[in-house]
PDB file of C-alpha atoms in Angstrom:
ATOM      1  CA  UNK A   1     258.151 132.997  30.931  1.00 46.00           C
ATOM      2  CA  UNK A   2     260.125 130.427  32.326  1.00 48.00           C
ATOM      3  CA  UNK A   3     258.409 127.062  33.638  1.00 53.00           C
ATOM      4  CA  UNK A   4     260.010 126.229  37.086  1.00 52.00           C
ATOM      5  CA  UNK A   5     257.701 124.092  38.125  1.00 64.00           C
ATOM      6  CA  UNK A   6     258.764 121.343  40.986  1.00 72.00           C
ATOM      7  CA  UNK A   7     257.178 118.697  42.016  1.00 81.00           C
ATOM      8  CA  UNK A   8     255.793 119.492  45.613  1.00 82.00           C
ATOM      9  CA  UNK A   9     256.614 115.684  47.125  1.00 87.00           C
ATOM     10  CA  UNK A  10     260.042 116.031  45.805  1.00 87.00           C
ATOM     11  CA  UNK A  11     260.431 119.282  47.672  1.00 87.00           C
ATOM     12  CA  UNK A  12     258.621 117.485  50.978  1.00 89.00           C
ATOM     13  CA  UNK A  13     261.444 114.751  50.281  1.00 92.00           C
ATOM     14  CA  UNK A  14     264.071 117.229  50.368  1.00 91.00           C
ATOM     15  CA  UNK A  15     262.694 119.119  53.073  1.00 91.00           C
ATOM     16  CA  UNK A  16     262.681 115.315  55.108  1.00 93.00           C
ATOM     17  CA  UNK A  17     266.225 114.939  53.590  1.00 93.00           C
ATOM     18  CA  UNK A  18     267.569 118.205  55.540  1.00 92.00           C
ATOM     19  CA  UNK A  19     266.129 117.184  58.723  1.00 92.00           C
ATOM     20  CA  UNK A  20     267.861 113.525  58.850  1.00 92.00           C
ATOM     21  CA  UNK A  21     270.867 115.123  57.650  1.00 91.00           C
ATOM     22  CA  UNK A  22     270.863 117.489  60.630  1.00 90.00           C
ATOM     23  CA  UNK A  23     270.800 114.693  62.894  1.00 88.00           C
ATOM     24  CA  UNK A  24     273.788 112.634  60.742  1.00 87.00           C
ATOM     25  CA  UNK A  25     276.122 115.689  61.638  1.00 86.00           C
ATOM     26  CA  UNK A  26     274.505 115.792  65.013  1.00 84.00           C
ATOM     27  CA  UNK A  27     275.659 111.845  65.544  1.00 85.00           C
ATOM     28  CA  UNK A  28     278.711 111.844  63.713  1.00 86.00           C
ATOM     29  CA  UNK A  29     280.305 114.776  65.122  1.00 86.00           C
ATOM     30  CA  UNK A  30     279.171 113.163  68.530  1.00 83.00           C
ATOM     31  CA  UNK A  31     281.992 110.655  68.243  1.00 83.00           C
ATOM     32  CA  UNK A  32     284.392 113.000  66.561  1.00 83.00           C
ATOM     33  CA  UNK A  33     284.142 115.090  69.843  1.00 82.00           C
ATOM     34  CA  UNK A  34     284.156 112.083  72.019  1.00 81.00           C
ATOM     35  CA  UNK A  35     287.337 110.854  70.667  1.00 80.00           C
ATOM     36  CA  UNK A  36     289.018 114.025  69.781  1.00 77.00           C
ATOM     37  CA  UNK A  37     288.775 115.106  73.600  1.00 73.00           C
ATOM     38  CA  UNK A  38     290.338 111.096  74.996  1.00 76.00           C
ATOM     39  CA  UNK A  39     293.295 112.547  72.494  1.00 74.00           C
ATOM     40  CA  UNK A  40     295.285 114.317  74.837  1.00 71.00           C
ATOM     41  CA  UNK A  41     295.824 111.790  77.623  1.00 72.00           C
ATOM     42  CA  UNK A  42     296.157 108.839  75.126  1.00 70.00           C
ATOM     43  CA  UNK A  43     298.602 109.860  72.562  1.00 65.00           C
ATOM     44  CA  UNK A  44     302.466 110.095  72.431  1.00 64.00           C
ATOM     45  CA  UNK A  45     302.849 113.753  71.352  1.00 62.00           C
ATOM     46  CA  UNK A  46     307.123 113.366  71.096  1.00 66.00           C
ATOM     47  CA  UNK A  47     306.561 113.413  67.756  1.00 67.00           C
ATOM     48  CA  UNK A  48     303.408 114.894  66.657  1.00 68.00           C
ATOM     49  CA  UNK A  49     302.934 118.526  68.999  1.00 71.00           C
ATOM     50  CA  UNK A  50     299.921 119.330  67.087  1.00 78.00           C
ATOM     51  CA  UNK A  51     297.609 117.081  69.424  1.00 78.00           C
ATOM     52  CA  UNK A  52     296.421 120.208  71.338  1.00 79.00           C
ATOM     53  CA  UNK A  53     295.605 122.067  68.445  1.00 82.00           C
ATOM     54  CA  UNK A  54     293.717 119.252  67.323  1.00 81.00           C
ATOM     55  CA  UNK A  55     291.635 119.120  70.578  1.00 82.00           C
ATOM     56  CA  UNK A  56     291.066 122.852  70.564  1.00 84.00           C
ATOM     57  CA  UNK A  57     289.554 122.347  66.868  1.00 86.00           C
ATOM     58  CA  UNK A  58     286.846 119.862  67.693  1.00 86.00           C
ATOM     59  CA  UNK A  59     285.803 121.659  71.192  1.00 85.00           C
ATOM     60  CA  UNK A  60     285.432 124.288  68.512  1.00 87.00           C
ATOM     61  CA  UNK A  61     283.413 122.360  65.592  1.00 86.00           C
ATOM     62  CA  UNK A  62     281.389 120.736  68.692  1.00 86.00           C
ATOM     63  CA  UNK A  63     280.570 123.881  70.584  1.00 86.00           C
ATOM     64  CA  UNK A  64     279.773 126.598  67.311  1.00 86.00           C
ATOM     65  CA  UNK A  65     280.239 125.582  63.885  1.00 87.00           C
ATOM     66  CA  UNK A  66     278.277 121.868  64.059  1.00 88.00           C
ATOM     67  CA  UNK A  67     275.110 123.767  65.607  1.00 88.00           C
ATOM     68  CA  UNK A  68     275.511 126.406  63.221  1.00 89.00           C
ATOM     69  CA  UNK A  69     275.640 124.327  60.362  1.00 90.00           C
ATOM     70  CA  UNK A  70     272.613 122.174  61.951  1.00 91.00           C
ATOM     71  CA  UNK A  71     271.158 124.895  62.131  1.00 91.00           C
ATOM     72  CA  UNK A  72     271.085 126.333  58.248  1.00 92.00           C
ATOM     73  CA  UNK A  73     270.435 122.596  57.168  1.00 92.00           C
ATOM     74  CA  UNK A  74     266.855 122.702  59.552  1.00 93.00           C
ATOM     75  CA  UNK A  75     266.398 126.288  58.254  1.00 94.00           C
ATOM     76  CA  UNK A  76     266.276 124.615  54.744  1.00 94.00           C
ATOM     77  CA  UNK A  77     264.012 121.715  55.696  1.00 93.00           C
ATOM     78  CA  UNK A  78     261.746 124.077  57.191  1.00 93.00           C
ATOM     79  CA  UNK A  79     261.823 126.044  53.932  1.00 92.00           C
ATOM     80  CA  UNK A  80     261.249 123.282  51.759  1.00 90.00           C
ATOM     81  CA  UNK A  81     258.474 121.643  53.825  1.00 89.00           C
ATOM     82  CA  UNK A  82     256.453 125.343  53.847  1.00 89.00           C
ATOM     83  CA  UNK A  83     257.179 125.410  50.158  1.00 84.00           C
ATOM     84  CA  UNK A  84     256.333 122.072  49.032  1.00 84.00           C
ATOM     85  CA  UNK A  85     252.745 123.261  50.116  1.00 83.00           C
ATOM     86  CA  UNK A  86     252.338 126.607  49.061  1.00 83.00           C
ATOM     87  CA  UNK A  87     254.409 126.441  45.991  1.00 76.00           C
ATOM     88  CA  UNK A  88     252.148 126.303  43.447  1.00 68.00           C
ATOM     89  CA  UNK A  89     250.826 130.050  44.131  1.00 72.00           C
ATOM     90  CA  UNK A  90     254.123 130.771  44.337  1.00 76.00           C
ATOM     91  CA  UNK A  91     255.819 128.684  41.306  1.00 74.00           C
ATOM     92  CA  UNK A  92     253.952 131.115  38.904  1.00 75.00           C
ATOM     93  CA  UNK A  93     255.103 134.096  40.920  1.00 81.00           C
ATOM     94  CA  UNK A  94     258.849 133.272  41.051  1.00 78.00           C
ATOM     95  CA  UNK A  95     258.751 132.149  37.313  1.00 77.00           C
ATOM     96  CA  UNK A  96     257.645 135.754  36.270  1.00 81.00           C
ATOM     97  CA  UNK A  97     259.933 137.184  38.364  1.00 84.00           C
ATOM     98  CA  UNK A  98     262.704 135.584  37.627  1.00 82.00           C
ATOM     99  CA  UNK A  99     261.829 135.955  33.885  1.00 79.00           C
ATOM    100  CA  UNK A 100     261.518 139.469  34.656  1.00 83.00           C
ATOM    101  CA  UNK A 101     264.822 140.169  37.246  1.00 85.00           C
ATOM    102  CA  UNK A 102     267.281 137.477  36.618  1.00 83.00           C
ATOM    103  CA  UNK A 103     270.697 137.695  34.568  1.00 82.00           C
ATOM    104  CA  UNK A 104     270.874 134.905  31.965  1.00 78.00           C
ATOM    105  CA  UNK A 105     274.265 135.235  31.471  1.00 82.00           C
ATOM    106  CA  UNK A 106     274.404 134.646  35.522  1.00 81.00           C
ATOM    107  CA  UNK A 107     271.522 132.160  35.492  1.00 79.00           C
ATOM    108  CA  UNK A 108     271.158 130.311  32.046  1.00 75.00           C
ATOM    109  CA  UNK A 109     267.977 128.174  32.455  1.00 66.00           C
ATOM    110  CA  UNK A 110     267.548 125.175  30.418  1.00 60.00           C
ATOM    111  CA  UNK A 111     263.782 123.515  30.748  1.00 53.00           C
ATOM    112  CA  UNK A 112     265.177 120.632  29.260  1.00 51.00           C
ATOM    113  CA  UNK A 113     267.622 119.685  32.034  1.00 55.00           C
ATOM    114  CA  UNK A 114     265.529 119.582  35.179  1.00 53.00           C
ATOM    115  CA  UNK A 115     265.172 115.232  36.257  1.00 54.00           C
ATOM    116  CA  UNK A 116     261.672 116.026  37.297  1.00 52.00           C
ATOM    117  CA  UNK A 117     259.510 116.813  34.510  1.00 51.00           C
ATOM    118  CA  UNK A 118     257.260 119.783  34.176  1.00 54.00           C
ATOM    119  CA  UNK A 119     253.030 119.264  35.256  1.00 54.00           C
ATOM    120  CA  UNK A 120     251.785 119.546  32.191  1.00 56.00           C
TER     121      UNK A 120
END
């Protein structure tokens, strides 16, 4: 059987991790939207016609892919704050499975080469 044992605060961290990066692409797009709709009226398009396109692009990002994506990142905090509780039921569980189930030509585990050591 394989040991894939995780440390449960490094999954809470992880799980905190998702969260505060759901709000970075919340804020950062915020100003990417901001500016990218002032482009139209302030820019010389003579040269460059593509300003439109642009424009149309982050109304896009703003309105349906940035709360999309938001929305898989919380999914994943979510996950890993459920899991960072309950996962030692369930580490033994998905190691036997896994064991059992998964390709090791598709997924070669190595022990060895996990940062956070195994609870011994």
């Amino acid at each position: 059987m394989v040991d894939l044992s995780l440390d449960p605060e490094e999954i809470k961290r992880g799980g905190v991790s998702m969260f505060a990066a759901s709000d970075g692409l919340y804020e950062d797009f915020k100003q990417v939207a901001s500016e990218g709709g002032a482009l139209k009226e302030s820019v010389d398009t003579g040269v460059f016609t593509g300003v439109n396109e642009v424009a149309q692009a982050v109304e896009r990002w703003e309105g349906a892919i940035v709360p999309g994506l938001r929305g898989r990142v919380e999914e994943l905090g979510a996950f890993l704050a459920v899991y960072s509780v309950q996962h030692v039921e369930l580490d033994g569980m998905t190691a036997e499975l896994f064991a059992q189930y998964a390709d090791p030509e598709v997924f070669p585990v190595d022990p060895g080469s996990r940062t956070t050591p195994a609870p011994e």
